[in-house]
Short mmCIF file of C-alpha atoms in Angstrom, two decimals:
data_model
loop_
_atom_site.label_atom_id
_atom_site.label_comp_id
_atom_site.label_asym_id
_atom_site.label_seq_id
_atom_site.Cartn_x
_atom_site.Cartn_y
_atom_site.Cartn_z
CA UNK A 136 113.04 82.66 1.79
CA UNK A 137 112.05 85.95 3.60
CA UNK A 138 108.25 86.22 4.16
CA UNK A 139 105.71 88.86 4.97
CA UNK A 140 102.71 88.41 6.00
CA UNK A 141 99.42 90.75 5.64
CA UNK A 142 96.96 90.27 8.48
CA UNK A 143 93.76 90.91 6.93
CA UNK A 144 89.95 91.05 8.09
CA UNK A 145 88.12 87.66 8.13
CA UNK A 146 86.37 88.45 4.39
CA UNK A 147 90.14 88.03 3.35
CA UNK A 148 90.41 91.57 1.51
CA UNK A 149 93.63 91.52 -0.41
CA UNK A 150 96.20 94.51 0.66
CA UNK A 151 96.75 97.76 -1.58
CA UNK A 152 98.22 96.32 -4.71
CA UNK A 153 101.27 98.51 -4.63
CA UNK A 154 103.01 97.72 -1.49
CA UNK A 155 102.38 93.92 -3.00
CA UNK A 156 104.17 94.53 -6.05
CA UNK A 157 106.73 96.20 -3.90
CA UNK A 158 107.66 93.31 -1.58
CA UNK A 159 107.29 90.96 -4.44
CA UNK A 160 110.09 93.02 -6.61
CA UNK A 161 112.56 92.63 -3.03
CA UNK A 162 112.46 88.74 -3.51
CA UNK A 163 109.92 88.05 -0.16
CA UNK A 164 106.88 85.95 -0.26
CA UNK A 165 104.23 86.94 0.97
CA UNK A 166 100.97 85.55 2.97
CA UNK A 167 97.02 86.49 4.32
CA UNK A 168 96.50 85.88 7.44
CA UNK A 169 92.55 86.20 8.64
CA UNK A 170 92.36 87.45 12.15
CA UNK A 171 90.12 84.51 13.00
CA UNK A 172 93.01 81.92 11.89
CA UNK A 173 95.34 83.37 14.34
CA UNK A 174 96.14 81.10 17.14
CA UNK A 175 98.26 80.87 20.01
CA UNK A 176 100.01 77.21 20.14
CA UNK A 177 102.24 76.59 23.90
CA UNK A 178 103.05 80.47 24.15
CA UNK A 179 104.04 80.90 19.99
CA UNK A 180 101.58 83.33 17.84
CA UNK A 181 100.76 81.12 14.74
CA UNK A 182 98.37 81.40 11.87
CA UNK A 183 96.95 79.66 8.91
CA UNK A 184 98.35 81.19 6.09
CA UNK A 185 97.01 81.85 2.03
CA UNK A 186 99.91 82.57 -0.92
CA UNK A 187 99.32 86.01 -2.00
CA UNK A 188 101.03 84.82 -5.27
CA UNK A 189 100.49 81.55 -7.22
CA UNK A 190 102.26 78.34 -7.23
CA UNK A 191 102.32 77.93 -3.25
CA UNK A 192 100.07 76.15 -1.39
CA UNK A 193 98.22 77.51 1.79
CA UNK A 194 100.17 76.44 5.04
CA UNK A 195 100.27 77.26 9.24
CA UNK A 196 103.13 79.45 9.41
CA UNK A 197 104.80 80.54 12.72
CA UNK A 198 104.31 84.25 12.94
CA UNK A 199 107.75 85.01 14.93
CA UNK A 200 109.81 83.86 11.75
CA UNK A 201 108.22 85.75 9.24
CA UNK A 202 110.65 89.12 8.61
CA UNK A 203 107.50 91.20 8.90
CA UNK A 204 103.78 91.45 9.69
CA UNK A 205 101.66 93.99 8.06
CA UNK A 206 98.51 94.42 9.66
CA UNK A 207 95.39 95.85 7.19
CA UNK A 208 92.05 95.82 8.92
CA UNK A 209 88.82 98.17 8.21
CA UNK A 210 88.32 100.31 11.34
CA UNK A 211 86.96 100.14 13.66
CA UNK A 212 88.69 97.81 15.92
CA UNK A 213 86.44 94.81 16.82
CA UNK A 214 86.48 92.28 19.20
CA UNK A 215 87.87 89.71 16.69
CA UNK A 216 91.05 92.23 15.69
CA UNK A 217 91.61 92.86 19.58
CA UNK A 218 91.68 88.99 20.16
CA UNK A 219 94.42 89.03 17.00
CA UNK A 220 96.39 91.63 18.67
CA UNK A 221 96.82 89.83 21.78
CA UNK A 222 98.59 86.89 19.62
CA UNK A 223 100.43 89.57 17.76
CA UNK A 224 101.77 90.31 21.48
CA UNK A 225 103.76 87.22 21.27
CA UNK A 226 105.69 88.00 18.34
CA UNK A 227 109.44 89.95 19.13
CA UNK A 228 109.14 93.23 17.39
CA UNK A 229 113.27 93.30 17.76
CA UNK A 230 113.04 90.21 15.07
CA UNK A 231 110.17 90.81 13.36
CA UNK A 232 108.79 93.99 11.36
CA UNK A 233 105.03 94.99 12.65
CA UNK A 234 103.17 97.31 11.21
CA UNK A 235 101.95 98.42 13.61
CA UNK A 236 102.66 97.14 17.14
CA UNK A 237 99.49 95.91 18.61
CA UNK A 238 99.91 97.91 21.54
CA UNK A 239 99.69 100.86 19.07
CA UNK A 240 96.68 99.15 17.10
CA UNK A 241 94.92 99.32 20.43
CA UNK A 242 95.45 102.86 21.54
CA UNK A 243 94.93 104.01 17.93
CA UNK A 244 91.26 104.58 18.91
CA UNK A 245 91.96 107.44 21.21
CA UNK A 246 95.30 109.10 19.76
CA UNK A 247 93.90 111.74 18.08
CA UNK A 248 92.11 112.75 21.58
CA UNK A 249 95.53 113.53 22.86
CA UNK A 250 96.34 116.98 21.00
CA UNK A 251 94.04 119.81 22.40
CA UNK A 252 95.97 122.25 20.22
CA UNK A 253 95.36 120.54 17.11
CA UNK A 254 91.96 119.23 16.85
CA UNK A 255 88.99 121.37 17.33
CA UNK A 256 87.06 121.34 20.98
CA UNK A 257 86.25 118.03 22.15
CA UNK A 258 84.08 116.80 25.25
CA UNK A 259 84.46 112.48 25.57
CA UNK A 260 81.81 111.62 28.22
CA UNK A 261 78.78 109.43 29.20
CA UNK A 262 77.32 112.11 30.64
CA UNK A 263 73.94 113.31 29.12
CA UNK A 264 73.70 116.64 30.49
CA UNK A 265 77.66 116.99 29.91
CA UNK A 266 76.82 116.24 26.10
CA UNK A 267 73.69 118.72 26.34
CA UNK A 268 75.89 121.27 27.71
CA UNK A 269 78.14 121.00 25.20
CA UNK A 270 75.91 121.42 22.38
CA UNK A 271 74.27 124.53 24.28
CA UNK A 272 78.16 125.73 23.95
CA UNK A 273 78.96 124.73 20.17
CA UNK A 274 74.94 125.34 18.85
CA UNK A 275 75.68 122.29 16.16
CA UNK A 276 77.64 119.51 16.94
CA UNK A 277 78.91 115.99 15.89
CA UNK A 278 78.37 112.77 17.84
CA UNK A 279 79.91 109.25 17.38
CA UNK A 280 80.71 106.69 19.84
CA UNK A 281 84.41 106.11 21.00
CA UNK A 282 86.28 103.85 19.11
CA UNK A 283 84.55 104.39 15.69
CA UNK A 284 85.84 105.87 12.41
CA UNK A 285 85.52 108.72 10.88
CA UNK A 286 81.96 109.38 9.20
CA UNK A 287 80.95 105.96 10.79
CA UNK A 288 77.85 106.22 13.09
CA UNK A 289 78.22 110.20 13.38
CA UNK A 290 74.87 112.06 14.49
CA UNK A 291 74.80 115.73 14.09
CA UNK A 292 73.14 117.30 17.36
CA UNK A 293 71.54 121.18 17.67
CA UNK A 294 71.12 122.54 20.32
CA UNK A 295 67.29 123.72 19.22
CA UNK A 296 65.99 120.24 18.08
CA UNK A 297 63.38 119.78 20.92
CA UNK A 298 64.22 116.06 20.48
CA UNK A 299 68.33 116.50 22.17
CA UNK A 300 67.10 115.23 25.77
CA UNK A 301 66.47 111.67 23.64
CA UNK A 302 68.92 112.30 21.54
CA UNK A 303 71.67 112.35 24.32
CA UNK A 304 70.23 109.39 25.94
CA UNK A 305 70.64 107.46 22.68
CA UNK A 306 73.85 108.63 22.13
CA UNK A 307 75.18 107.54 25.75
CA UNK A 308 72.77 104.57 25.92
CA UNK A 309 71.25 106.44 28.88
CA UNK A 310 74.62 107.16 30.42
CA UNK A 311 76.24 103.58 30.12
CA UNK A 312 78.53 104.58 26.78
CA UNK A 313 80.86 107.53 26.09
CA UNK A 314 80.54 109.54 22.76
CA UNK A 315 82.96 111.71 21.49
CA UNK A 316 81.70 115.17 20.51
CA UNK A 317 82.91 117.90 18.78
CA UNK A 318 81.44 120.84 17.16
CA UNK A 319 80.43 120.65 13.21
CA UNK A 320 82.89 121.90 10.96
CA UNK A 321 81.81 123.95 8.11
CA UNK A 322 84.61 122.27 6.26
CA UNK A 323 82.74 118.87 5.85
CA UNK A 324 81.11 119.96 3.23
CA UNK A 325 84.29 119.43 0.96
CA UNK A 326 85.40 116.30 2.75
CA UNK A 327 88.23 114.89 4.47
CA UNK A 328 91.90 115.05 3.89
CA UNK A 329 94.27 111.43 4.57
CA UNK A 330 97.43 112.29 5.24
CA UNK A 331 99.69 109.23 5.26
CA UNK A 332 102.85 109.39 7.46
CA UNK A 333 105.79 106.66 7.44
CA UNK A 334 107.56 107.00 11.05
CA UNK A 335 105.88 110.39 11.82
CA UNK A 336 107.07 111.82 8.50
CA UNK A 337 104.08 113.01 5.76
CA UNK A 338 105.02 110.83 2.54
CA UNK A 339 101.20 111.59 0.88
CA UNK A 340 97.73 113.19 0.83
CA UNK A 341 94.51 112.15 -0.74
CA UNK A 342 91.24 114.83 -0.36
CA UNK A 343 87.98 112.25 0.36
CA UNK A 344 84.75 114.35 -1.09
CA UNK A 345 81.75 113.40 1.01
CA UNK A 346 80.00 110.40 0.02
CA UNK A 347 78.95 109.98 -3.35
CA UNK A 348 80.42 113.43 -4.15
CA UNK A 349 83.48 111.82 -6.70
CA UNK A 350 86.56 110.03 -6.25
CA UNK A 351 89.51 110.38 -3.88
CA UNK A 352 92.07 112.59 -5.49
CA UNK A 353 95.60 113.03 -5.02
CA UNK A 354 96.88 116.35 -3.10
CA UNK A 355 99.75 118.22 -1.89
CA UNK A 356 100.68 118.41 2.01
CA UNK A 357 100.67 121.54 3.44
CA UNK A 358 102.11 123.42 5.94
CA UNK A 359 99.11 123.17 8.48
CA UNK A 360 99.17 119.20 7.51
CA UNK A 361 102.88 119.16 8.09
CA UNK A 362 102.27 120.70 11.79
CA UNK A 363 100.08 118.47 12.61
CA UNK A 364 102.76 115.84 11.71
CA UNK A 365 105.37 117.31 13.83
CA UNK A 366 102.51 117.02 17.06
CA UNK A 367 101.45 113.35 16.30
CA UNK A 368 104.78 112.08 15.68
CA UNK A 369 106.53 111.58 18.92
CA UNK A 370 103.61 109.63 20.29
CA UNK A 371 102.75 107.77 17.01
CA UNK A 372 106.32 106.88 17.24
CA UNK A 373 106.07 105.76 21.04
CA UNK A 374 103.40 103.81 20.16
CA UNK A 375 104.74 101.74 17.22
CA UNK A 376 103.08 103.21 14.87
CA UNK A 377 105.10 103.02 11.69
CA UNK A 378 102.36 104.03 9.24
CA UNK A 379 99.27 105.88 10.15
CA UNK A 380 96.41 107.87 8.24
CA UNK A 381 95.80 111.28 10.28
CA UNK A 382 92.25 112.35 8.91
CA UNK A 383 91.89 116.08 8.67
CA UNK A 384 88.97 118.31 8.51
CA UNK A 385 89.66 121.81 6.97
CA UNK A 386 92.82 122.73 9.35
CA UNK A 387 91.85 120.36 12.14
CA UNK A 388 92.75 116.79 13.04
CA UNK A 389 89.51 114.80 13.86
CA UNK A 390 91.22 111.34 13.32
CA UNK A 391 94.25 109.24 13.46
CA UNK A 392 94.04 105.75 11.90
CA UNK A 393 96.75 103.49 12.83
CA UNK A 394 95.06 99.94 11.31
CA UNK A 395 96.61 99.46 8.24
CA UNK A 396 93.78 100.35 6.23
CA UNK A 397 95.35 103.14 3.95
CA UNK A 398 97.40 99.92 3.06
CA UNK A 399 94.42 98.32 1.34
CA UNK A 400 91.91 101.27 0.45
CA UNK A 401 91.33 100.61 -3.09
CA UNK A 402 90.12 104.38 -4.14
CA UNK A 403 93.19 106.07 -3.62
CA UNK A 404 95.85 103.59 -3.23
CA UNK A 405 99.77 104.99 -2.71
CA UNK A 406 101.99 106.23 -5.19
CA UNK A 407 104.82 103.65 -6.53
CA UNK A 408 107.74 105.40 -4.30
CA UNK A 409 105.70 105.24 -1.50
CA UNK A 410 105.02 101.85 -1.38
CA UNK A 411 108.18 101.33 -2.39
CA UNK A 412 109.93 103.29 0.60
CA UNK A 413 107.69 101.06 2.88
CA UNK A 414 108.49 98.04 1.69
CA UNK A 415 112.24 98.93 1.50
CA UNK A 416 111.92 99.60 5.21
CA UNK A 417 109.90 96.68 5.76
CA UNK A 418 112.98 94.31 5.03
CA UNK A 419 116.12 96.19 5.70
CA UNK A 420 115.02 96.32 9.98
CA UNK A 421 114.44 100.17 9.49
CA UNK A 422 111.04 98.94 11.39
CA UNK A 423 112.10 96.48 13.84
CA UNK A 424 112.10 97.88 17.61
CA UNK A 425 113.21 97.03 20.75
CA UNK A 426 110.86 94.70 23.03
CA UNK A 427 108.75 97.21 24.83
CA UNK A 428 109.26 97.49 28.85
CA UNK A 429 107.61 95.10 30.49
CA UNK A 430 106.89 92.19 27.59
CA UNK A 431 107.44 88.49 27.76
CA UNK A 432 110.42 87.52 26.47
CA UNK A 433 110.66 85.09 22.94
CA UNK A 434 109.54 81.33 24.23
CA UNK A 435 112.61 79.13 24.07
CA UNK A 436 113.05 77.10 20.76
CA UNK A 437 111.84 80.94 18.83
CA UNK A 438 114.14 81.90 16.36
#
């Protein structure tokens, strides 16, 4: 029996209904995994495991013989879902399916820091007076600490508030923690745009109004979003990043989400084909990948 497992956050929040259905229609079983049950056991990833489907009982599963590993966590990263990565490590990506490589899951954080041409300015510094300087610059700017999500823990910073001098101390905790920075986009007002991309490739886009402002709605990929696409893919690709929410702001990438969470995000969850097209890919090795340079090779007595 083939089986997939979806590595979830420790509340045990069930993956996006759709890509469920979809692995359940191609015969697989599939499994939770809570990051805090992951283990490592004489140099083999292994993991307590729950039935996503009746009629099974829970069980410890070894993770390198499941045909794929689907990881859905809430950003940001945490401690806990670094720790899990580091037992994902262990697990062959030439034999097993990961969505997405935990080398990828780490560096998701900064991705979107790498493309100059298509997100807006951008200063990433501990610096006080480099973050006052850049507000003098930009008059009204946006503040959140590295490694968070967006609209989690932003600040919005002016360059006339008499109150910046405390402001940037908070921000940098006095100069001990970088902040990422970039000006405020008028475009906010109207939300943020997901687009979801399978290998690089757009396959979906869903507008998020600003909080309490209505529901996520469906919406068509444009050009601009298809650019930004073509710029992300080759290192989302390099990275092992098979699936990946880039989170745009009017024409501008302020975000690239690489944890699985789009998987599981109840308020706009993916079309039929979509989830269908992943989980076709998740089975037929479309998504396996050679053993990066440099990793440890399978223990002995692996599959």
């Amino acid at each position: 029996m083939t089986d997939v497992v979806f590595v979830v956050d420790p509340e045990g929040r069930a993956p996006a209904t759709g890509l469920l259905q979809a692995v359940h229609e191609r015969g697989a079983r599939t499994w939770a995994a809570r990051t805090p049950a992951l283990e490592i056991v004489d140099g083999r990833a292994r993991c307590r495991v729950d039935p996503l489907r009746n009629g099974v009982a829970p069980t410890r599963l070894w993770l390198d013989e499941a045909a794929a590993i689907v990881v859905c966590l809430r950003p940001p990263l945490t401690e806990l879902h670094r720790t899990a990565t580091l037992v994902l490590d262990l697990v062959d990506p030439a034999r097993t399916a990961l969505i997405n490589a935990p080398a990828g899951l780490r560096a998701g954080d900064g991705l979107a820091l790498r493309f100059p041409g298509l997100g807006p300015p951008t200063l990433v510094s501990a610096d006080p007076a480099a973050l006052r300087a850049f507000v003098a610059e930009h008059r009204v700017v946006v503040a959140a600490p590295v490694g968070g999500c967006v609209g989690s823990r932003v600040l919005r910073l002016d360059r006339h508030d008499p109150n910046l001098p405390h402001l940037a101390d908070i921000v940098t905790a006095a100069g001990t923690r970088a902040a990422v920075l970039q000006p405020y986009l008028r475009e906010t007002t109207a939300g943020t745009t997901r687009v979801h991309v399978v290998d690089g490739e757009p396959v979906a886009a869903v507008r998020h109004p600003p909080a309490d402002a209505g529901p996520a709605v469906t919406c068509r990929v444009t050009d601009r979003d298809r650019e930004i696409c073509a710029g992300t893919a080759p290192a989302l690709v390099a990275h092992g990043i098979h699936f990946a929410g880039l989170d745009l702001i009017g024409r501008y990438l302020v975000g690239i989400d690489a944890t699985g969470a789009s998987l599981g995000r109840p308020g706009a969850p993916l079309a039929p084909e979509v989830c269908a097209e992943i989980a076709g890919k998740l089975l037929d090795g479309t998504f396996l990948s050679p053993v990066p340079a440099g990793a440890c090779p399978a223990p002995a007595g692996t599959r």
